[in-house]
Each structure stands twice: as structure tokens, then as C-alpha cells.
Short mmCIF file of C-alpha atoms and ligand atoms in Angstrom, two decimals:
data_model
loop_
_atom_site.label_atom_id
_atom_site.label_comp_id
_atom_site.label_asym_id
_atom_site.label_seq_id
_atom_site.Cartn_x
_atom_site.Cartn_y
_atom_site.Cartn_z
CA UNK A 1 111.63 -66.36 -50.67
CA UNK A 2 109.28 -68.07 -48.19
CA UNK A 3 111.90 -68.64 -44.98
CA UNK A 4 110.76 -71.73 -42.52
CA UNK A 5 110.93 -69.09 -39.58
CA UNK A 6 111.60 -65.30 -38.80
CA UNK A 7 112.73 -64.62 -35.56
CA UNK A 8 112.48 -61.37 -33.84
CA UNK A 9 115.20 -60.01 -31.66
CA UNK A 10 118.53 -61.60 -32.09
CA UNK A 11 119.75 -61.53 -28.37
CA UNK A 12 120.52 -64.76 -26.86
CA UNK A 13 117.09 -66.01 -27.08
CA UNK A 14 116.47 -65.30 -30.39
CA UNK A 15 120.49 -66.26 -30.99
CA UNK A 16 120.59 -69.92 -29.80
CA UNK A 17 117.28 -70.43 -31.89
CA UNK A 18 118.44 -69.53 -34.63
CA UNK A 19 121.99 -71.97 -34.11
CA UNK A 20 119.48 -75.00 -33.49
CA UNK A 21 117.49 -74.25 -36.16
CA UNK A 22 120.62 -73.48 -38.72
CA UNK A 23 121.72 -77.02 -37.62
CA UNK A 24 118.02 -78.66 -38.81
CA UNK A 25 118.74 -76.97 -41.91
CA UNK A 26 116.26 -74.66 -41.60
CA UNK A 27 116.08 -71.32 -43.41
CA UNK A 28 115.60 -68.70 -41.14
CA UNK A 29 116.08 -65.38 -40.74
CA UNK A 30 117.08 -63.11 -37.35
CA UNK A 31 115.95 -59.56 -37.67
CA UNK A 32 117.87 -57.72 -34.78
CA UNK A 33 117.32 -53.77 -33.27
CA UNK A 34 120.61 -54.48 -31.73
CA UNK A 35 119.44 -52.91 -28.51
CA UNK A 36 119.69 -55.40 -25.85
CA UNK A 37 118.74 -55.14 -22.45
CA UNK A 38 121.96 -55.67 -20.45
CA UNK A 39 123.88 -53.33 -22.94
CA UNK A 40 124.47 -50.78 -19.86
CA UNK A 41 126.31 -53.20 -17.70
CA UNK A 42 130.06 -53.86 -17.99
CA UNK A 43 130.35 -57.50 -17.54
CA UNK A 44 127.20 -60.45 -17.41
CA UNK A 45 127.70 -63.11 -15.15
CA UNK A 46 126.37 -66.66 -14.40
CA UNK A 47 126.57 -68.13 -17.68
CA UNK A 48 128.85 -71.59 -17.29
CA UNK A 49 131.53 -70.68 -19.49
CA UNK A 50 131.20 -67.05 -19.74
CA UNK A 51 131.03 -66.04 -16.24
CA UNK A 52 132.47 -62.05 -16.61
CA UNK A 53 131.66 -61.33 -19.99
CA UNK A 54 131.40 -58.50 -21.96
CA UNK A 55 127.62 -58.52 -23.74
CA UNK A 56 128.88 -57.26 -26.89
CA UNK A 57 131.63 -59.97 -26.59
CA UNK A 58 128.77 -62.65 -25.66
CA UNK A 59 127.09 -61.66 -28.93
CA UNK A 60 129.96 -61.65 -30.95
CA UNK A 61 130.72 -65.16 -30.06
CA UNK A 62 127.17 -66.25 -30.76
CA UNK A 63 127.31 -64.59 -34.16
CA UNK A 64 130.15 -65.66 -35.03
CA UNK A 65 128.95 -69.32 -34.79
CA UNK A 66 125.76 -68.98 -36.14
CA UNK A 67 127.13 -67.65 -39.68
CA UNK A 68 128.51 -71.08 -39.82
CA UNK A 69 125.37 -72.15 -40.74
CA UNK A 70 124.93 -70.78 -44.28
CA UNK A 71 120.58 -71.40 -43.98
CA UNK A 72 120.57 -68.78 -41.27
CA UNK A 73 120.36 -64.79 -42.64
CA UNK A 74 121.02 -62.20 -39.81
CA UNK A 75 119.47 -58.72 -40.35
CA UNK A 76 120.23 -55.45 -38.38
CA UNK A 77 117.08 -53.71 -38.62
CA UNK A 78 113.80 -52.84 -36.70
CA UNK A 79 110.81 -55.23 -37.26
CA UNK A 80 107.70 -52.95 -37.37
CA UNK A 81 104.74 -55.31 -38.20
CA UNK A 82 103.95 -58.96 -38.68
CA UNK A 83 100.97 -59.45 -40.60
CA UNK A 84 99.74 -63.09 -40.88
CA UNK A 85 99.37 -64.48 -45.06
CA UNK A 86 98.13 -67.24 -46.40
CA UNK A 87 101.63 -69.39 -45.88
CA UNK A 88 102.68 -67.83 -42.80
CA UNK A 89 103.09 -64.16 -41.93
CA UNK A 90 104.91 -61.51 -43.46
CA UNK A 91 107.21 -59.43 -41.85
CA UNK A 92 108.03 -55.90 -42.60
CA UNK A 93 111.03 -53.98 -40.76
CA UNK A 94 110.99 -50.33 -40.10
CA UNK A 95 113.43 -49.40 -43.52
CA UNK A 96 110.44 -51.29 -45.61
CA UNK A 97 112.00 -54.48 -46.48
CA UNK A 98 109.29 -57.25 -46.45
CA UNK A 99 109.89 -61.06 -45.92
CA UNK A 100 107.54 -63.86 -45.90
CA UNK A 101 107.85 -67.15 -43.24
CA UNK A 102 105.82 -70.06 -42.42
CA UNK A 103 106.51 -69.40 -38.60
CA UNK A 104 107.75 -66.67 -35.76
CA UNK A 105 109.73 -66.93 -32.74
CA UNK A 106 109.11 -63.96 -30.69
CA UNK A 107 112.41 -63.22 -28.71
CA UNK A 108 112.23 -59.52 -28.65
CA UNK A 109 112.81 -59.32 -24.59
CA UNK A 110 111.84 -56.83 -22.26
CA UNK A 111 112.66 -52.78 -21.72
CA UNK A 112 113.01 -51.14 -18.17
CA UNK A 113 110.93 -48.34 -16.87
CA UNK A 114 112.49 -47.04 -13.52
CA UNK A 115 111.16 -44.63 -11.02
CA UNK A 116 111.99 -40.89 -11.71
CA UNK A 117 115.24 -40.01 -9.77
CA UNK A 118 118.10 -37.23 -10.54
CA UNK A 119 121.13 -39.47 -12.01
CA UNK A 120 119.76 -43.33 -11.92
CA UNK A 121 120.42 -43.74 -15.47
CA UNK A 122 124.42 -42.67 -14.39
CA UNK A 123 124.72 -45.59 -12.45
CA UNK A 124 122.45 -48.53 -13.54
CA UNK A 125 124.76 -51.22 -14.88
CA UNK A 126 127.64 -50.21 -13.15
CA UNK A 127 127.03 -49.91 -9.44
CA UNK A 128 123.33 -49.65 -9.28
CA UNK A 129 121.55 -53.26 -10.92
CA UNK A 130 118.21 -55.00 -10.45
CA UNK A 131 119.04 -58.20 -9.97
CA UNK A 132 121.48 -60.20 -7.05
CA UNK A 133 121.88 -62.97 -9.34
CA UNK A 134 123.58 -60.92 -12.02
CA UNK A 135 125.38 -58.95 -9.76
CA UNK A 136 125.11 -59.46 -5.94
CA UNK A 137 129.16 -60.89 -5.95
CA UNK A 138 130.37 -58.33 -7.32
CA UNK A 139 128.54 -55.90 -4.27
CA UNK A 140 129.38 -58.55 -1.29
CA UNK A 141 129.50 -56.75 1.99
CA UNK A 142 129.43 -53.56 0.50
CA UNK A 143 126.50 -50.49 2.39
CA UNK A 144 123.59 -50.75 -0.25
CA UNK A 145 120.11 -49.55 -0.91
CA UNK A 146 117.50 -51.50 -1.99
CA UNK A 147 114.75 -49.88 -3.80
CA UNK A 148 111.44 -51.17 -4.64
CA UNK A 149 107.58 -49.74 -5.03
CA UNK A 150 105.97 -52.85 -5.05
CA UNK A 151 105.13 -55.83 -2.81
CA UNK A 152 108.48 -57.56 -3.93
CA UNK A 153 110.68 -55.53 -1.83
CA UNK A 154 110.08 -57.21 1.36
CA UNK A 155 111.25 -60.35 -0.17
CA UNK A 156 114.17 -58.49 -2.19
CA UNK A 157 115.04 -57.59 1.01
CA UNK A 158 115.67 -60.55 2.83
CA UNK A 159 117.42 -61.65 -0.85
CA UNK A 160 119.99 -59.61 -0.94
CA UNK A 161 120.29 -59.93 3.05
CA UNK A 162 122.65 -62.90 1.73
CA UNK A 163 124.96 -60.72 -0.01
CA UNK A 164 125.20 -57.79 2.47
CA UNK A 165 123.88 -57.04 5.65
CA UNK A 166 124.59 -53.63 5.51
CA UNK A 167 121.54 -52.24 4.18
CA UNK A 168 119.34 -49.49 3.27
CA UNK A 169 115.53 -50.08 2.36
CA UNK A 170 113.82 -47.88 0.47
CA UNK A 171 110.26 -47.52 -0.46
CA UNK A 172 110.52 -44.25 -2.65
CA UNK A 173 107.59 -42.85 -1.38
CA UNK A 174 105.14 -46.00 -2.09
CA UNK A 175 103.80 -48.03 0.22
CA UNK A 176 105.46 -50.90 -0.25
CA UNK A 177 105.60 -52.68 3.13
CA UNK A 178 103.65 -53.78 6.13
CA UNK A 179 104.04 -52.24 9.46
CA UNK A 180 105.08 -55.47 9.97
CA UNK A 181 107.90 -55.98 7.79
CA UNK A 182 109.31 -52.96 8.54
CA UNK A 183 109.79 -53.93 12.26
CA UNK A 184 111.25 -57.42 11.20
CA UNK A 185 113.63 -55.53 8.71
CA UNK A 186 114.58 -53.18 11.69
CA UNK A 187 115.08 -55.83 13.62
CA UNK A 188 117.19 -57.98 11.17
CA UNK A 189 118.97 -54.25 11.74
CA UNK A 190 118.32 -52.55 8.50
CA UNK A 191 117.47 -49.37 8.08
CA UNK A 192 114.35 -48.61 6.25
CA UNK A 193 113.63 -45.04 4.78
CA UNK A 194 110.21 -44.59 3.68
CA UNK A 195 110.60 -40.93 1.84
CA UNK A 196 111.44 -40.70 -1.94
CA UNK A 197 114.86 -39.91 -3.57
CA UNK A 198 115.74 -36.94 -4.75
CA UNK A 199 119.24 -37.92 -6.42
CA UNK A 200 121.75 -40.59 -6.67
CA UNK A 201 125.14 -39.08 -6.52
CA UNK A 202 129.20 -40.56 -7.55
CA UNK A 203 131.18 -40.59 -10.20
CA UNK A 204 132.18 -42.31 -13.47
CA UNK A 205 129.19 -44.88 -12.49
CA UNK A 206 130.40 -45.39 -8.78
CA UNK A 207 127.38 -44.68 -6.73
CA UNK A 208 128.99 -42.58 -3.23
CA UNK A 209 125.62 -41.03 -1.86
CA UNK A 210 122.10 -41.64 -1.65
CA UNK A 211 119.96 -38.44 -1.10
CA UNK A 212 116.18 -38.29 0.09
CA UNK A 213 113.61 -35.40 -0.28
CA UNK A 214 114.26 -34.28 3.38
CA UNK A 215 117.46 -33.80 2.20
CA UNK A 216 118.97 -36.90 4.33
CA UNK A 217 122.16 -38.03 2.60
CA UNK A 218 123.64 -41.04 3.15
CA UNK A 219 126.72 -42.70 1.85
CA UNK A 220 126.21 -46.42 -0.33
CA UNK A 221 128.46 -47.98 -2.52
CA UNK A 222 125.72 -49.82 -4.87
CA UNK A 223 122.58 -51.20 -4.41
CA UNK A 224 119.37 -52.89 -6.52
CA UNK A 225 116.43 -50.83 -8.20
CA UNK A 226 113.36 -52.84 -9.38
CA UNK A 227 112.24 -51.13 -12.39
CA UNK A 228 108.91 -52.01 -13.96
CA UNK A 229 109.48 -54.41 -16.91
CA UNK A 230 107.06 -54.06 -20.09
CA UNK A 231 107.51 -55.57 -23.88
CA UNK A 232 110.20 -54.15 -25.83
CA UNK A 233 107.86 -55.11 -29.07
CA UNK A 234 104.30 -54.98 -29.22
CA UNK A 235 104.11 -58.29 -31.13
CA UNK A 236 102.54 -60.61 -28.84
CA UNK A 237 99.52 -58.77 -27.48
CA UNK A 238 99.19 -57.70 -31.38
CA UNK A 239 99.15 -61.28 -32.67
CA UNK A 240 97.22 -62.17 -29.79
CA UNK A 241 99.26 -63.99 -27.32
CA UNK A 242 97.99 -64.54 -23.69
CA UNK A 243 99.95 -63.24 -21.10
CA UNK A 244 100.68 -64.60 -17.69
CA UNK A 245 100.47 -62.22 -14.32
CA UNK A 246 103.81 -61.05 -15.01
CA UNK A 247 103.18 -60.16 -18.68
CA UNK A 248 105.28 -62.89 -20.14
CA UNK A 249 103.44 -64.89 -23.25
CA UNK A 250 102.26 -67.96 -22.33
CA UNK A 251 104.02 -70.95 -24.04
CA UNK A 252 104.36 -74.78 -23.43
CA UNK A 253 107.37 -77.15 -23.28
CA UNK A 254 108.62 -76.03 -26.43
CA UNK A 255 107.77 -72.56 -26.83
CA UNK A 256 104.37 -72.83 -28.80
CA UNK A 257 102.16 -69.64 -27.98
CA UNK A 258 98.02 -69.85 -27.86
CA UNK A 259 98.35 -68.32 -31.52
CA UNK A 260 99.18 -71.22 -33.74
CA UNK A 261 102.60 -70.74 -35.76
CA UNK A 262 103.43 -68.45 -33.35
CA UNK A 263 106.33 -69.18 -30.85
CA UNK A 264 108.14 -66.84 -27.82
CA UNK A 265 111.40 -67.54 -26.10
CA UNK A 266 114.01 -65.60 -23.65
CA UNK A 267 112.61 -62.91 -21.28
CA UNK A 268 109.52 -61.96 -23.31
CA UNK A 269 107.91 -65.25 -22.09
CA UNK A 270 110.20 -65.71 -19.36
CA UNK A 271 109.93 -62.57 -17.73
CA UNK A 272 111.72 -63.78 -14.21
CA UNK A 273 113.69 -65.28 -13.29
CA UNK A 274 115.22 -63.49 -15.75
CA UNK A 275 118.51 -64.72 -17.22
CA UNK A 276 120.74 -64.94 -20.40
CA UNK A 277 121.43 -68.90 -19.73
CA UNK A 278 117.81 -69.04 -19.21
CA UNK A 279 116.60 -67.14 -22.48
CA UNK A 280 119.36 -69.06 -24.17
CA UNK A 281 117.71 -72.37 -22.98
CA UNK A 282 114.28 -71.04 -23.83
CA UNK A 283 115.41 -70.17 -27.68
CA UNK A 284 116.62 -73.53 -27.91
CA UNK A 285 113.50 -75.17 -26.60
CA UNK A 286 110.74 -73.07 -29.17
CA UNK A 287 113.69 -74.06 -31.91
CA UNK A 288 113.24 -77.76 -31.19
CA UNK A 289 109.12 -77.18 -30.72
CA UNK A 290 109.04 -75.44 -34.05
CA UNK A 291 111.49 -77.67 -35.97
CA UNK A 292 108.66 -80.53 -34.93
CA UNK A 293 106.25 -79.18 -36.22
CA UNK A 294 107.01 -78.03 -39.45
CA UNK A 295 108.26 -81.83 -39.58
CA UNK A 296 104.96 -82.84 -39.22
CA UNK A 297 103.57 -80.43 -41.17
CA UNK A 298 105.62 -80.82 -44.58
CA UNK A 299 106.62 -84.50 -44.27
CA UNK A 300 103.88 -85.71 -46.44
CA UNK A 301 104.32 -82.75 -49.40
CA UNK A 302 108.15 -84.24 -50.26
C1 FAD B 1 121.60 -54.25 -16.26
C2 FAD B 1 121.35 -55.72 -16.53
C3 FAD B 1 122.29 -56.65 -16.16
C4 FAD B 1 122.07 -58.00 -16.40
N1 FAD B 1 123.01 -58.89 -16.02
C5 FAD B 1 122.82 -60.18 -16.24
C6 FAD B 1 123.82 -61.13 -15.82
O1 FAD B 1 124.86 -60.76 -15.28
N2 FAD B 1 123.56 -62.45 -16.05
C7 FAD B 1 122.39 -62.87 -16.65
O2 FAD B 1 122.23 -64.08 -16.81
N3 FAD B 1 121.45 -62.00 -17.04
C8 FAD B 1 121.63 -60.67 -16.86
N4 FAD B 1 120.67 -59.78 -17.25
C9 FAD B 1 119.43 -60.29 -17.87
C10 FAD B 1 119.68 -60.63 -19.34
O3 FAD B 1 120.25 -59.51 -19.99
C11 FAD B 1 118.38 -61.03 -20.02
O4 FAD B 1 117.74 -62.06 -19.29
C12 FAD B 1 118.63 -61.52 -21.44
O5 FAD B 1 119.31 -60.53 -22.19
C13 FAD B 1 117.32 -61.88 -22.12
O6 FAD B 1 117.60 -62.32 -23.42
P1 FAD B 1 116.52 -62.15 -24.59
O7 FAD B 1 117.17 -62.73 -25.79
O8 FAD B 1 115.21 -62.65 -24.15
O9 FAD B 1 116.35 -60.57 -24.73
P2 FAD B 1 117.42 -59.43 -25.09
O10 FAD B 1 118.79 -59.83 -24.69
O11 FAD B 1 116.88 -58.16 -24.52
O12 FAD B 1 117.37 -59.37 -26.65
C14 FAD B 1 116.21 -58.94 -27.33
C15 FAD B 1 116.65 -58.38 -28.66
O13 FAD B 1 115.47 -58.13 -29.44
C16 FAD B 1 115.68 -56.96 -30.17
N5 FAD B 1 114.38 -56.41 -30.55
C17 FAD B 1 113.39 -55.94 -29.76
N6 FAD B 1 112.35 -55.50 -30.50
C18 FAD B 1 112.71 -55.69 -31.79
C19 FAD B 1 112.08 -55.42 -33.05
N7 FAD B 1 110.86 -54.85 -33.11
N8 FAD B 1 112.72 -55.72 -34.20
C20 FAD B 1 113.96 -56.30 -34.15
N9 FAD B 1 114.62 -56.58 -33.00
C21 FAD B 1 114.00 -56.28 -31.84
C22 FAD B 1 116.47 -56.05 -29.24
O14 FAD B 1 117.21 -55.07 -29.95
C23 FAD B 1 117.38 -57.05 -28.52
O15 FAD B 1 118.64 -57.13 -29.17
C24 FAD B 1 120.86 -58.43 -17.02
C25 FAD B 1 119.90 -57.48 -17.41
C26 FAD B 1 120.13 -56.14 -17.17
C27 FAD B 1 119.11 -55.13 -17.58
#
């Protein structure tokens, strides 16, 4: 069967594409690794209507409306490589199954890489996040540390400022601030520690102590670690999608990539800000795009 469109990566991204495209009648299918990014944390917020809840609950619901729509086929499996054919592409998951489709929607997100320290992974999710959006009411007035390597922490810094003013800046060793900005973050009366972590310390995901290579210890309660962010799939730069400067593929209004037949949605275009209502919206967007075009494309075969 030739499908109008596979999409890869059935998080909400991939997810609300697929519901637009199931109401167009389309026939698509949503191949799924089922391992989505905010799968660590307990609760997603900022979403109107589903501010608090549970990701797996947030997919559930999704799913659950999307097999409404009997033209949509939802597949738990790996996608491994998308070759392009004469009529589209074919795509072949990692068990061997092979599918053919006129057109792709890339939704495949990204994957965190974080800084080495003892213990991170214990509390990312649940006390320790990367983003104030997603999380910063939940640690309101709470002692924090803010960790960055990068050039973004000065700004993350007077971010989160808004949240708590009881904070910790951290540079884990890097370079990541001006003499400058360090005296203006003193000044604002933070507390800025230059050294590298050795460990995060607490228990059942309740970060109590922060401790530093000269074996300073200090006590926080949560705080925000900027990761580095890369592809979770290879697809884009394989198919030949341009990136932007913060790695997301390029796409227009409605989620067409440089590669023609080729469409991205949700953080692996998006990159930042990023956000589920935001990837949602995106899916929707390279839905409508690609619906248009295969209008155009097939109106004069009927
Ligand atoms: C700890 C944490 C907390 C967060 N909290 C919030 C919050 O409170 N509010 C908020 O708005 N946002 C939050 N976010 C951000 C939010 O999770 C993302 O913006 C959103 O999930 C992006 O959606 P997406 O569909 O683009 O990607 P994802 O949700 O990551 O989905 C991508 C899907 O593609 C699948 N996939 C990848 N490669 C393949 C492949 N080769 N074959 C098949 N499937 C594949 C993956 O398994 C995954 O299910 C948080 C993120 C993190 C890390």
C-alpha cells in the first residue's frame, strides 16, 4: 500500500499531524520509538487544558482520539531508514517492515546530552529541569542552581531571576561569562561559583545538596541544567535538510523542508522555544502544508 504520508515520531508533533491529516482523509501512518523526551518528568505543564499532566496520560489522550480516524495506522517501532522511490520514499523500521508514502513529516524531536556529573540523571525531571517555562512554578522561591556552559547562562540567569532570587550560578568549569556579568550577577546578589560539580546529592529525586570539586557543598532544593540538544533521528541531515544555527530544519509556514516532499514539525525544527503546545501547533501546521499539496498534486489524476 502506497500511504499519502509517513510520519516519524508519534509525540505530540507527530500526534496532532496525524489527527489533522486523519480528518482530510488521508492515509497515513505514525511510526513511534515511544521514547519521548519529557518521559523523565512527573507532570508537563503549560498546555491550556492540560496544565499538570502526566506525559503518558497526554499521549494516551491523543491516541485515543486519533484511532477515531480509521485512515490513520499507528506503529510502535523504530524507523531506521527512509530511502526516497519513484512515488515517494520508502520507509523501513528497525524489525524490517517496509512501507511506501508519497510524503514525510519528520517529528522525531530532540535527545539531551548533559554535562558529566555524579547523580544528574537521579534528579532531572523531578527537581532538577532545563527549562522555567515547564517548570519554574513549581520551584518559586525555592535556593536553586543554575547551570550552564555556554553563552546562554547569563541570560538564563536573569530568567529564572523571576522565579527565585535565591540563586546559585554555575559555570561547571567553562567559561561561560564575562567578568562583567559576573559582577552584575553579584550584584543582583547571586552567588556565582565558577568550579565544576562533582555530585548532585538527595533523595527519591529531591535534590538537598550541590557539591563542587573543592569539595564546597551547598544546600539547593532544585535548579535548571542546560544540556546540549542534538537530533534524536538522523533523518534530516540524511535526506538533506538545512539546518538553522540551532540545528532545527528549516521549514516555512507550513512545515515544507528545502527537500521537496519532505516536511518537519515539533522540536526537531523548532528546537526553542521548545514546547509541547508549540510542537503540537507545528504538527498541525506541516499537516495543513502537506494536505495542500498533495491537493494540488493529485487533483487533476481523479
Ligand atoms: C524534562 C522535560 C520536561 C519538559 N516539560 C515540559 C512542560 O512542562 N511543558 C512543555 O510544554 N514542554 C515541556 N518539555 C518539552 C516537550 O517535551 C517537547 O517540546 C515536546 O515533547 C516536543 O514534541 P515533539 O513531538 O517534537 O518531540 P517528542 O515529544 O520528543 O516526540 C518525538 C517522538 O519521536 C520518536 N522517534 C524518534 N526517533 C524515531 C525513529 N527513528 N523512529 C520512530 N520514532 C522515533 C520518539 O520515540 C518520540 O516519541 C519538557 C522537556 C523535557 C526534557
Amino acid at each position: 500500500m502506497l500511504y499519502d504520508c509517513a510520519i516519524i515520531g508519534g509525540g505530540p508533533a507527530g500526534l496532532n499531524a496525524a489527527l489533522v491529516l486523519g480528518r482530510a482523509r488521508r492515509n497515513v501512518i505514525v511510526y513511534d520509538s515511544n521514547k519521548p523526551r519529557n518521559a523523565v518528568t512527573h507532570e508537563s505543564h503549560g498546555f491550556l487544558t492540560r496544565d499538570g499532566v502526566k506525559p503518558a496520560e497526554f499521549r494516551r489522550i491523543a491516541q485515543s482520539e486519533i484511532v477515531r480516524y480509521p485512515s490513520v495506522h499507528m506503529q510502535q517501532a523504530e524507523v531506521n531508514v527512509i530511502n526516497r522511490t519513484y512515488t515517494g520514499f520508502e520507509v523501513i523500521t528497525a524489525q524490517g517492515e517496509r512501507v511506501e508514502a508519497r510524503k514525510i513529516i519528520l517529528a522525531t524531536g530532540l535527545k539531551e546530552v548533559f554535562p558529566e556529573i555524579r547523580g544528574l540523571s537521579h534528579f532531572y525531571g523531578k527537581s532538577l529541569f532545563n527549562c522555567p517555562y515547564c517548570d519554574g512554578w513549581e520551584l518559586r522561591d525555592k535556593p536553586l542552581i543554575i547551570v550552564a556552559e555556554g553563552p546562554h547562562l547569563f541570560h538564563g540567569s536573569k530568567l529564572i531571576s523571576n522565579w527565585s532570587r535565591d540563586l546559585i550560578i554555575c559555570t561547571n568549569g567553562h567559561r561561560s561569562l564575562t567578568p562583567e556579568q559576573i559582577g552584575l550577577l553579584e550584584h543582583k546578589g547571586m552567588r556565582v561559583m565558577q568550579q565544576p560539580i562533582t555530585s548532585f546529592e538527595g533523595k527519591d529525586g529531591q535534590l538537598e545538596h550541590v557539591v563542587f570539586a573543592d569539595g564546597t557543598r551547598v544546600r539547593r532544593e532544585g535548579g535548571f541544567v542546560t544540556p546540549k540538544w542534538v537530533h534524536a533521528a538522523p533523518f534530516g541531515e540524511r535526506l538533506g535538510c538545512f539546518t538553522n544555527d540551532m540545528g532545527g530544519i528549516v521549514t516555512d509556514g507550513f512545515g515544507r523542508t528545502n527537500v521537496k516532499d519532505v516536511y518537519a514539525a515539533g522540536d526537531a525544527s523548532v528546537v526553542a522555544p521548545s514546547q509541547l503546545i508549540i510542537a503540537a501547533a507545528e504538527g498541525s501546521r506541516a499537516a495543513i502544508g502537506l494536505n495542500g499539496d498533495l491537493t494540488e498534486e493529485m487533483f487533476m489524476q481523479w
